[in-house]
Short mmCIF file of C-alpha atoms in Angstrom, two decimals:
data_model
loop_
_atom_site.label_atom_id
_atom_site.label_comp_id
_atom_site.label_asym_id
_atom_site.label_seq_id
_atom_site.Cartn_x
_atom_site.Cartn_y
_atom_site.Cartn_z
CA UNK A 1 0.03 -0.02 -0.01
CA UNK A 2 1.16 3.52 -0.78
CA UNK A 3 2.04 5.61 2.26
CA UNK A 4 1.38 9.24 3.22
CA UNK A 5 3.47 11.99 2.07
CA UNK A 6 4.59 14.16 5.11
CA UNK A 7 4.04 17.46 3.48
CA UNK A 8 0.49 17.06 2.30
CA UNK A 9 -2.74 15.60 3.75
CA UNK A 10 -3.22 11.96 2.57
CA UNK A 11 -6.69 10.71 2.00
CA UNK A 12 -7.28 6.95 1.89
CA UNK A 13 -10.29 6.45 -0.21
CA UNK A 14 -12.52 4.08 -2.31
CA UNK A 15 -14.36 5.59 -5.30
CA UNK A 16 -17.66 3.81 -4.79
CA UNK A 17 -17.86 4.62 -1.07
CA UNK A 18 -20.37 7.21 0.02
CA UNK A 19 -18.48 7.43 3.34
CA UNK A 20 -15.25 8.28 1.44
CA UNK A 21 -17.18 10.83 -0.82
CA UNK A 22 -18.03 12.79 2.29
CA UNK A 23 -14.41 13.30 2.90
CA UNK A 24 -13.61 14.04 -0.74
CA UNK A 25 -16.43 16.60 -0.86
CA UNK A 26 -15.37 18.33 2.39
CA UNK A 27 -11.78 18.47 1.23
CA UNK A 28 -12.86 20.10 -1.93
CA UNK A 29 -15.31 22.57 -0.41
CA UNK A 30 -12.63 23.73 1.98
CA UNK A 31 -10.07 23.78 -0.78
CA UNK A 32 -7.64 21.58 1.23
CA UNK A 33 -4.53 20.31 -0.79
CA UNK A 34 -4.39 16.59 -0.45
CA UNK A 35 -3.21 13.39 -2.12
CA UNK A 36 -5.63 10.60 -2.63
CA UNK A 37 -4.82 6.90 -2.32
CA UNK A 38 -7.48 4.49 -3.43
CA UNK A 39 -7.55 1.43 -1.32
CA UNK A 40 -8.21 -1.91 -3.06
CA UNK A 41 -11.15 -3.13 -1.03
CA UNK A 42 -11.97 -5.94 -3.43
CA UNK A 43 -8.32 -7.20 -3.03
CA UNK A 44 -8.61 -7.08 0.83
CA UNK A 45 -6.01 -4.21 1.16
CA UNK A 46 -8.02 -2.71 3.98
CA UNK A 47 -7.45 -5.83 6.11
CA UNK A 48 -3.72 -5.97 5.73
CA UNK A 49 -1.39 -4.78 8.45
CA UNK A 50 -0.32 -1.58 6.75
CA UNK A 51 -3.87 -0.30 6.57
CA UNK A 52 -4.99 -1.84 9.98
CA UNK A 53 -2.17 0.34 11.48
CA UNK A 54 -4.13 3.39 10.24
CA UNK A 55 -7.61 2.10 11.22
CA UNK A 56 -7.90 -1.05 13.33
CA UNK A 57 -11.59 -1.49 12.06
CA UNK A 58 -10.19 -1.89 8.45
CA UNK A 59 -12.51 0.68 6.94
CA UNK A 60 -12.19 3.62 4.55
CA UNK A 61 -11.97 6.62 4.77
CA UNK A 62 -8.82 7.52 6.63
CA UNK A 63 -6.85 10.78 6.51
CA UNK A 64 -3.23 11.36 7.55
CA UNK A 65 -2.74 15.06 8.06
CA UNK A 66 0.98 15.51 8.85
CA UNK A 67 0.97 12.64 11.17
CA UNK A 68 -2.40 13.18 12.64
CA UNK A 69 -4.42 10.14 11.56
CA UNK A 70 -8.25 10.30 11.76
CA UNK A 71 -10.56 7.39 10.75
CA UNK A 72 -14.33 7.34 10.43
CA UNK A 73 -16.00 9.63 7.86
CA UNK A 74 -18.02 11.74 10.44
CA UNK A 75 -15.00 12.05 12.78
CA UNK A 76 -12.98 13.22 9.70
CA UNK A 77 -15.62 15.88 8.79
CA UNK A 78 -15.40 17.22 12.28
CA UNK A 79 -11.61 17.35 12.16
CA UNK A 80 -11.65 19.08 8.85
CA UNK A 81 -14.24 21.54 9.78
CA UNK A 82 -12.43 22.54 12.90
CA UNK A 83 -8.91 22.44 11.38
CA UNK A 84 -9.69 24.24 8.07
CA UNK A 85 -13.17 25.61 8.28
CA UNK A 86 -13.42 27.94 11.27
CA UNK A 87 -16.93 27.99 12.46
CA UNK A 88 -18.51 27.92 9.04
CA UNK A 89 -19.14 24.25 8.77
CA UNK A 90 -19.51 23.30 12.48
CA UNK A 91 -21.00 25.86 14.90
CA UNK A 92 -19.36 26.31 18.21
CA UNK A 93 -22.61 27.42 20.03
CA UNK A 94 -24.53 24.66 21.85
CA UNK A 95 -27.71 24.83 19.79
CA UNK A 96 -25.91 24.87 16.48
CA UNK A 97 -23.51 22.13 17.37
CA UNK A 98 -26.45 19.95 18.65
CA UNK A 99 -28.35 20.48 15.38
CA UNK A 100 -25.27 19.27 13.43
CA UNK A 101 -24.64 16.34 15.67
CA UNK A 102 -28.20 15.20 15.28
CA UNK A 103 -27.70 14.68 11.61
CA UNK A 104 -24.31 13.17 12.01
CA UNK A 105 -26.09 10.54 14.13
CA UNK A 106 -28.67 10.11 11.41
CA UNK A 107 -25.89 9.56 8.83
CA UNK A 108 -24.44 6.84 10.99
CA UNK A 109 -27.83 5.31 11.81
CA UNK A 110 -30.97 5.56 9.56
CA UNK A 111 -29.14 6.61 6.61
CA UNK A 112 -26.62 3.80 6.69
CA UNK A 113 -29.41 1.27 7.46
CA UNK A 114 -31.69 2.58 4.79
CA UNK A 115 -30.48 4.25 1.59
CA UNK A 116 -26.92 3.12 1.93
CA UNK A 117 -27.72 -0.50 2.68
CA UNK A 118 -30.14 -0.59 -0.30
CA UNK A 119 -27.41 0.57 -2.46
CA UNK A 120 -25.01 -2.17 -1.06
CA UNK A 121 -27.63 -4.79 -2.05
CA UNK A 122 -27.69 -3.79 -5.76
CA UNK A 123 -24.07 -2.65 -6.03
CA UNK A 124 -22.26 -5.29 -4.00
CA UNK A 125 -24.92 -7.98 -3.47
CA UNK A 126 -25.10 -7.39 0.20
CA UNK A 127 -27.26 -9.98 2.06
CA UNK A 128 -29.75 -7.52 3.41
CA UNK A 129 -33.55 -7.93 3.47
CA UNK A 130 -34.70 -5.81 0.56
CA UNK A 131 -38.21 -4.97 1.75
CA UNK A 132 -37.12 -3.80 5.19
CA UNK A 133 -34.22 -1.91 3.78
CA UNK A 134 -36.46 0.02 1.29
CA UNK A 135 -38.96 0.74 3.99
CA UNK A 136 -36.32 2.21 6.31
CA UNK A 137 -35.02 4.35 3.44
CA UNK A 138 -38.33 5.87 2.56
CA UNK A 139 -39.25 6.37 6.14
CA UNK A 140 -36.01 8.41 6.54
CA UNK A 141 -36.44 10.30 3.25
CA UNK A 142 -39.98 11.25 4.27
CA UNK A 143 -38.77 12.86 7.54
CA UNK A 144 -35.87 14.67 5.75
CA UNK A 145 -38.18 16.01 3.05
CA UNK A 146 -40.66 17.42 5.71
CA UNK A 147 -37.82 19.13 7.58
CA UNK A 148 -36.26 20.48 4.46
CA UNK A 149 -39.62 22.03 3.40
CA UNK A 150 -38.91 24.63 6.12
CA UNK A 151 -35.27 25.42 5.63
CA UNK A 152 -32.51 25.34 3.05
CA UNK A 153 -30.07 22.95 4.82
CA UNK A 154 -30.34 20.24 7.35
CA UNK A 155 -29.04 22.15 10.38
CA UNK A 156 -30.29 25.62 9.49
CA UNK A 157 -29.92 28.36 6.95
CA UNK A 158 -26.31 27.55 6.00
CA UNK A 159 -24.66 24.43 4.87
CA UNK A 160 -22.67 22.44 7.44
CA UNK A 161 -21.03 19.14 7.78
CA UNK A 162 -24.48 17.72 8.48
CA UNK A 163 -25.32 18.17 4.73
CA UNK A 164 -21.97 16.79 3.66
CA UNK A 165 -22.49 13.66 5.82
CA UNK A 166 -25.95 13.01 4.34
CA UNK A 167 -25.55 14.01 0.75
CA UNK A 168 -23.96 11.00 -1.14
CA UNK A 169 -26.24 8.26 0.02
CA UNK A 170 -29.45 10.33 -0.55
CA UNK A 171 -28.18 11.64 -3.94
CA UNK A 172 -27.37 7.92 -5.07
CA UNK A 173 -30.44 6.29 -3.34
CA UNK A 174 -31.86 5.41 -6.80
CA UNK A 175 -28.90 3.09 -7.24
CA UNK A 176 -30.47 1.12 -4.43
CA UNK A 177 -34.01 1.18 -6.04
CA UNK A 178 -35.07 4.10 -3.82
CA UNK A 179 -36.93 6.63 -5.86
CA UNK A 180 -36.67 10.32 -5.05
CA UNK A 181 -39.64 11.31 -7.13
CA UNK A 182 -41.97 11.90 -4.09
CA UNK A 183 -39.51 14.15 -2.23
CA UNK A 184 -39.40 17.57 -3.77
CA UNK A 185 -37.90 19.48 -0.84
CA UNK A 186 -35.22 16.79 -0.63
CA UNK A 187 -34.34 17.17 -4.31
CA UNK A 188 -34.09 20.94 -3.91
CA UNK A 189 -31.69 20.36 -1.18
CA UNK A 190 -29.49 18.10 -3.28
CA UNK A 191 -29.50 20.81 -5.95
CA UNK A 192 -28.34 23.40 -3.33
CA UNK A 193 -25.51 21.11 -2.21
CA UNK A 194 -24.57 20.49 -5.89
CA UNK A 195 -24.45 24.23 -6.47
CA UNK A 196 -21.83 24.92 -3.70
CA UNK A 197 -18.51 26.20 -4.92
CA UNK A 198 -15.97 23.49 -5.43
CA UNK A 199 -18.77 20.69 -5.26
CA UNK A 200 -17.47 17.37 -6.53
CA UNK A 201 -19.85 14.48 -7.40
CA UNK A 202 -19.56 10.83 -6.68
CA UNK A 203 -19.45 8.62 -9.79
CA UNK A 204 -22.90 7.06 -10.46
CA UNK A 205 -23.25 3.30 -10.86
CA UNK A 206 -25.56 1.75 -13.34
CA UNK A 207 -27.63 -0.37 -10.88
CA UNK A 208 -31.05 -0.18 -9.30
CA UNK A 209 -33.20 2.51 -10.85
CA UNK A 210 -30.22 3.61 -12.93
CA UNK A 211 -29.72 0.29 -14.60
CA UNK A 212 -29.64 0.37 -18.36
#
């Protein structure tokens, strides 16, 4: 496995991972110079000693910022926001910080168990129950749609790491056979994220509702 360069932030990624896309998007939005190393998950590189030394859980993404190693996508978002974004992406006040944390928890819970899991079924053949996964996905998207009907971004009037954490798996939900047609406010939110300066997309996969 390639190793970090000491003079620049190194980002260990996997192109099809929504978790990794969170970090790629945040690095771009903050215009942080970095070097990306794609980890060969299919070849089991993430379970070998060199990678496990970075993240004992054997998962991407991971960053190495001049010797500061941070694993877990939401933890990395917090680090990047504090290190490079001032208060713009993660408020310091109690109410604002709690609003962001609420959606970080959603990203790690209902989003992972719903839209993300549904995509894993179609893209990688994950052995999840399709009906319950789709039901969880639509239950979450309905809540998000109702909340976004009253504001532009998940945690308030301005974008935050809450939006970055939730974007990819919502945007790519159709790959898991989860239609976004009934969620107008949610689709408008996706367009607002995609309109941010230095937005970078995650590559689409021709599976689920996007299958040829």
